Amino acid sequence: MSDDQDDDIILSELSDAELVEQMHDDLYDGLREEIEEGVNILLERGWEPYQVLTEALVAGMTIVGIDFRDGILFVPEVLQAANAMKGGMAILKPLLAETGAPRMGKMVIGTVKGDIHDIGKNLVAMMMEGAGFEVVDLGINNPVEDYLDALEREQADILGMSALLTTTMPYMKVVIDTLVDQGKRDEYIVLVGGAPLNEEFSKAIGADSYCRDAAVAVETAKEYMLRKHNRMSA
Ligand code: B1M
């Protein structure tokens, strides 16, 4: 989309459907301010934060992903799109976080070694916090020691790992195998996620569950924590 065309568009005058479509274009073009404005307009119109997140931001990023795969977009453009997405996410974060919610449990989460993708992981962290979990975010490119140290230090209930590359997803098994070797595997609920994963892979590496998206991660974590509490009070 050209800048000239953008200049003529007043976001607040668009219908909801037009605005969402425009936001997909703006995300594609890496226009952070426009994305922030669009998010605020949708919220003012009464949209739920989660709906803004999924329909305007995540759906827009999916389009970016397709063109990145097909060689139409390159790393610098995708970085700009990611930056715009983070602008929108920053507005939604406090709205997705319920204040004063009882602590549901503690999760250590990070993207695995060799992998610098963090948008999905950040979303999961955000949604988990919103659901009342305490989250310790280790960021990107985590070797096994970082996970293990944090789990022990934080006395966490859940380990969350994210990987977006087919070349980095096997590293999750390295982390789980190390937990097994140290006799600590049963101390933690291990949840994994990221676009190239699936349930079969998660089973094969010895994780407890694969989480397709952030909402599933929250539901799965809640389920496991409930089971853990029931076991402890039995
Ligand atoms: Co990357 N990249 N990238 N990239 N990038 C992908 C993943 C790719 C699929 C693009 C493509 O070809 N279509 C492809 C991987 C192909 C493969 O492995 N088979 C790819 C590639 C190849 C690369 C590079 C190698 C490119 C290069 O340098 N030549 C390079 C690798 C760098 C590295 O990590 N070492 C690279 C770099 C980058 C950028 C830096 C430019 C940028 C990252 C910016 C950032 O994250 N800060 C980037 C981006 C943005 C993408 C795409 C376009 C978008 C990823 C994203 O943010 N999606 C991506 C294409 C795609 O996935 N369609 C792509 C939105 C996000 C909300 O979804 O991350 O799936 P997602 O998270 C979801 C779920 O998966 C789940 O919940 C999230 C929210 O609902 N989930 C979890 C994720 N983690 C979880 C953890 C959990 C639970 C659920 O724990 C409990």
PDB file of C-alpha atoms and ligand atoms in Angstrom, residues 58 61 64-65 68-69 75 78-79 82 85-86 107 109 114-121 123-124 160-162 164-167 191-195 211-214 217, ligand 1:
ATOM      1  CA  VAL A  58      -2.965 -11.907  14.998  1.00  0.00           C
ATOM      2  CA  MET A  61       0.354 -11.150  11.265  1.00  0.00           C
ATOM      3  CA  VAL A  64       2.602 -11.146   6.884  1.00  0.00           C
ATOM      4  CA  GLY A  65       3.702 -14.738   7.579  1.00  0.00           C
ATOM      5  CA  PHE A  68       7.352 -13.844   4.257  1.00  0.00           C
ATOM      6  CA  ARG A  69       7.199 -17.548   3.422  1.00  0.00           C
ATOM      7  CA  VAL A  75      13.322  -9.730   7.387  1.00  0.00           C
ATOM      8  CA  VAL A  78       8.727  -8.352   8.956  1.00  0.00           C
ATOM      9  CA  LEU A  79      10.601  -6.735  11.839  1.00  0.00           C
ATOM     10  CA  ALA A  82       6.428  -7.132  14.455  1.00  0.00           C
ATOM     11  CA  MET A  85       2.158  -5.551  16.411  1.00  0.00           C
ATOM     12  CA  LYS A  86       4.010  -4.980  19.691  1.00  0.00           C
ATOM     13  CA  MET A 107       4.858 -20.185  34.960  1.00  0.00           C
ATOM     14  CA  ILE A 109       8.241 -19.216  29.866  1.00  0.00           C
ATOM     15  CA  GLY A 114      18.606 -20.481  18.610  1.00  0.00           C
ATOM     16  CA  ASP A 115      15.192 -18.896  18.225  1.00  0.00           C
ATOM     17  CA  ILE A 116      14.464 -15.185  18.507  1.00  0.00           C
ATOM     18  CA  HIS A 117      10.727 -15.168  17.741  1.00  0.00           C
ATOM     19  CA  ASP A 118       8.915 -13.715  20.723  1.00  0.00           C
ATOM     20  CA  ILE A 119       5.536 -12.336  19.671  1.00  0.00           C
ATOM     21  CA  GLY A 120       3.580 -15.539  20.290  1.00  0.00           C
ATOM     22  CA  LYS A 121       5.430 -16.204  23.543  1.00  0.00           C
ATOM     23  CA  LEU A 123       1.021 -13.157  23.881  1.00  0.00           C
ATOM     24  CA  VAL A 124       0.922 -16.335  25.914  1.00  0.00           C
ATOM     25  CA  GLY A 160       6.297 -23.033  28.967  1.00  0.00           C
ATOM     26  CA  MET A 161       8.517 -23.262  25.910  1.00  0.00           C
ATOM     27  CA  SER A 162       8.056 -21.598  22.546  1.00  0.00           C
ATOM     28  CA  LEU A 164       8.845 -21.044  15.766  1.00  0.00           C
ATOM     29  CA  LEU A 165      11.456 -22.816  13.670  1.00  0.00           C
ATOM     30  CA  THR A 166      11.559 -26.448  12.649  1.00  0.00           C
ATOM     31  CA  THR A 167      15.286 -26.282  13.406  1.00  0.00           C
ATOM     32  CA  LEU A 191       3.490 -26.928  28.047  1.00  0.00           C
ATOM     33  CA  VAL A 192       4.862 -26.232  24.593  1.00  0.00           C
ATOM     34  CA  GLY A 193       3.731 -24.106  21.677  1.00  0.00           C
ATOM     35  CA  GLY A 194       4.712 -22.432  18.428  1.00  0.00           C
ATOM     36  CA  ALA A 195       3.499 -22.548  14.839  1.00  0.00           C
ATOM     37  CA  CYS A 211      -0.988 -25.444  23.117  1.00  0.00           C
ATOM     38  CA  ARG A 212      -2.252 -24.275  19.740  1.00  0.00           C
ATOM     39  CA  ASP A 213      -2.635 -20.674  20.862  1.00  0.00           C
ATOM     40  CA  ALA A 214      -2.560 -18.407  23.887  1.00  0.00           C
ATOM     41  CA  ALA A 217      -2.414 -22.321  26.849  1.00  0.00           C
TER      42      ALA A 217
HETATM   43 CO1  B1M B   1      10.562 -15.743  11.276  1.00  0.00          CO
HETATM   44  N1  B1M B   1      10.048 -17.461  10.457  1.00  0.00           N
HETATM   45  N2  B1M B   1      12.410 -16.103  10.790  1.00  0.00           N
HETATM   46  N3  B1M B   1      10.888 -13.915  11.855  1.00  0.00           N
HETATM   47  N4  B1M B   1       8.744 -15.475  11.251  1.00  0.00           N
HETATM   48  C1  B1M B   1       8.600 -17.849  10.621  1.00  0.00           C
HETATM   49  C2  B1M B   1       8.399 -18.665  11.892  1.00  0.00           C
HETATM   50  C3  B1M B   1       8.379 -18.702   9.290  1.00  0.00           C
HETATM   51  C4  B1M B   1       7.268 -19.770   9.436  1.00  0.00           C
HETATM   52  C5  B1M B   1       8.113 -17.729   8.128  1.00  0.00           C
HETATM   53  C6  B1M B   1       7.813 -18.449   6.850  1.00  0.00           C
HETATM   54  O1  B1M B   1       8.706 -18.894   6.185  1.00  0.00           O
HETATM   55  N5  B1M B   1       6.563 -18.525   6.531  1.00  0.00           N
HETATM   56  C7  B1M B   1       9.805 -19.316   9.066  1.00  0.00           C
HETATM   57  C8  B1M B   1      10.076 -20.664   9.727  1.00  0.00           C
HETATM   58  C9  B1M B   1      10.104 -21.803   8.728  1.00  0.00           C
HETATM   59  C10 B1M B   1      10.431 -23.101   9.373  1.00  0.00           C
HETATM   60  O2  B1M B   1      11.085 -23.221  10.364  1.00  0.00           O
HETATM   61  N6  B1M B   1       9.930 -24.129   8.755  1.00  0.00           N
HETATM   62  C11 B1M B   1      10.681 -18.214   9.627  1.00  0.00           C
HETATM   63  C12 B1M B   1      12.064 -18.056   9.308  1.00  0.00           C
HETATM   64  C13 B1M B   1      12.612 -18.992   8.259  1.00  0.00           C
HETATM   65  C14 B1M B   1      12.869 -17.079   9.925  1.00  0.00           C
HETATM   66  C15 B1M B   1      14.352 -16.833   9.714  1.00  0.00           C
HETATM   67  C16 B1M B   1      15.243 -18.081   9.609  1.00  0.00           C
HETATM   68  C17 B1M B   1      14.479 -15.947   8.443  1.00  0.00           C
HETATM   69  C18 B1M B   1      15.874 -15.613   8.014  1.00  0.00           C
HETATM   70  O3  B1M B   1      16.645 -15.049   8.747  1.00  0.00           O
HETATM   71  N7  B1M B   1      16.159 -16.001   6.804  1.00  0.00           N
HETATM   72  C19 B1M B   1      14.735 -15.970  10.942  1.00  0.00           C
HETATM   73  C20 B1M B   1      15.140 -16.846  12.145  1.00  0.00           C
HETATM   74  C21 B1M B   1      15.675 -16.058  13.291  1.00  0.00           C
HETATM   75  C22 B1M B   1      15.856 -16.923  14.531  1.00  0.00           C
HETATM   76  O4  B1M B   1      14.922 -17.128  15.277  1.00  0.00           O
HETATM   77  N8  B1M B   1      17.047 -17.460  14.731  1.00  0.00           N
HETATM   78  C23 B1M B   1      13.423 -15.301  11.214  1.00  0.00           C
HETATM   79  C24 B1M B   1      13.304 -14.011  11.755  1.00  0.00           C
HETATM   80  C25 B1M B   1      12.106 -13.376  11.990  1.00  0.00           C
HETATM   81  C26 B1M B   1      12.000 -11.911  12.428  1.00  0.00           C
HETATM   82  C27 B1M B   1      13.100 -11.498  13.401  1.00  0.00           C
HETATM   83  C28 B1M B   1      12.059 -11.044  11.201  1.00  0.00           C
HETATM   84  C29 B1M B   1      10.541 -11.861  13.008  1.00  0.00           C
HETATM   85  C30 B1M B   1      10.471 -12.134  14.531  1.00  0.00           C
HETATM   86  C31 B1M B   1      10.202 -10.889  15.321  1.00  0.00           C
HETATM   87  C32 B1M B   1       9.829 -11.233  16.755  1.00  0.00           C
HETATM   88  O5  B1M B   1       9.268 -12.259  17.077  1.00  0.00           O
HETATM   89  N9  B1M B   1      10.144 -10.299  17.600  1.00  0.00           N
HETATM   90  C33 B1M B   1       9.886 -13.059  12.305  1.00  0.00           C
HETATM   91  C34 B1M B   1       8.482 -13.247  12.205  1.00  0.00           C
HETATM   92  C35 B1M B   1       7.616 -12.118  12.743  1.00  0.00           C
HETATM   93  C36 B1M B   1       7.913 -14.417  11.650  1.00  0.00           C
HETATM   94  C37 B1M B   1       6.441 -14.719  11.310  1.00  0.00           C
HETATM   95  C38 B1M B   1       6.118 -13.915  10.049  1.00  0.00           C
HETATM   96  C39 B1M B   1       5.406 -14.398  12.354  1.00  0.00           C
HETATM   97  C40 B1M B   1       5.608 -15.067  13.708  1.00  0.00           C
HETATM   98  C41 B1M B   1       4.626 -14.449  14.662  1.00  0.00           C
HETATM   99  O6  B1M B   1       4.974 -13.557  15.417  1.00  0.00           O
HETATM  100  N10 B1M B   1       3.349 -14.875  14.546  1.00  0.00           N
HETATM  101  C42 B1M B   1       6.486 -16.292  11.078  1.00  0.00           C
HETATM  102  C43 B1M B   1       5.434 -16.807  10.131  1.00  0.00           C
HETATM  103  C44 B1M B   1       4.303 -17.502  10.856  1.00  0.00           C
HETATM  104  O7  B1M B   1       4.427 -18.017  11.941  1.00  0.00           O
HETATM  105  N11 B1M B   1       3.194 -17.565  10.187  1.00  0.00           N
HETATM  106  C45 B1M B   1       7.910 -16.544  10.845  1.00  0.00           C
HETATM  107  C46 B1M B   1       2.242 -14.326  15.349  1.00  0.00           C
HETATM  108  C47 B1M B   1       2.152 -15.059  16.680  1.00  0.00           C
HETATM  109  C48 B1M B   1       0.978 -14.486  17.466  1.00  0.00           C
HETATM  110  O8  B1M B   1       1.921 -16.422  16.430  1.00  0.00           O
HETATM  111  O9  B1M B   1       4.247 -17.101  17.170  1.00  0.00           O
HETATM  112  O10 B1M B   1       2.636 -18.823  16.189  1.00  0.00           O
HETATM  113  P1  B1M B   1       2.857 -17.603  16.984  1.00  0.00           P
HETATM  114  O11 B1M B   1       2.313 -17.853  18.474  1.00  0.00           O
HETATM  115  C49 B1M B   1       1.025 -18.383  18.756  1.00  0.00           C
HETATM  116  C50 B1M B   1       1.002 -19.912  18.838  1.00  0.00           C
HETATM  117  O12 B1M B   1       1.975 -20.554  18.060  1.00  0.00           O
HETATM  118  C51 B1M B   1       1.096 -20.210  20.295  1.00  0.00           C
HETATM  119  O13 B1M B   1       0.386 -19.129  20.862  1.00  0.00           O
HETATM  120  C52 B1M B   1       0.725 -17.931  20.159  1.00  0.00           C
HETATM  121  C53 B1M B   1      -0.375 -16.929  20.314  1.00  0.00           C
HETATM  122  O14 B1M B   1      -1.633 -17.401  19.932  1.00  0.00           O
HETATM  123  N12 B1M B   1       2.396 -20.265  20.970  1.00  0.00           N
HETATM  124  C54 B1M B   1       2.505 -20.847  22.203  1.00  0.00           C
HETATM  125  C55 B1M B   1       3.600 -19.778  20.642  1.00  0.00           C
HETATM  126  N13 B1M B   1       4.482 -20.003  21.574  1.00  0.00           N
HETATM  127  C56 B1M B   1       3.859 -20.665  22.573  1.00  0.00           C
HETATM  128  C57 B1M B   1       4.331 -21.148  23.789  1.00  0.00           C
HETATM  129  C58 B1M B   1       3.447 -21.789  24.616  1.00  0.00           C
HETATM  130  C59 B1M B   1       2.098 -21.980  24.250  1.00  0.00           C
HETATM  131  C60 B1M B   1       1.614 -21.511  23.028  1.00  0.00           C
HETATM  132  O15 B1M B   1       3.935 -22.224  25.805  1.00  0.00           O
HETATM  133  C61 B1M B   1       3.103 -22.789  26.698  1.00  0.00           C
END
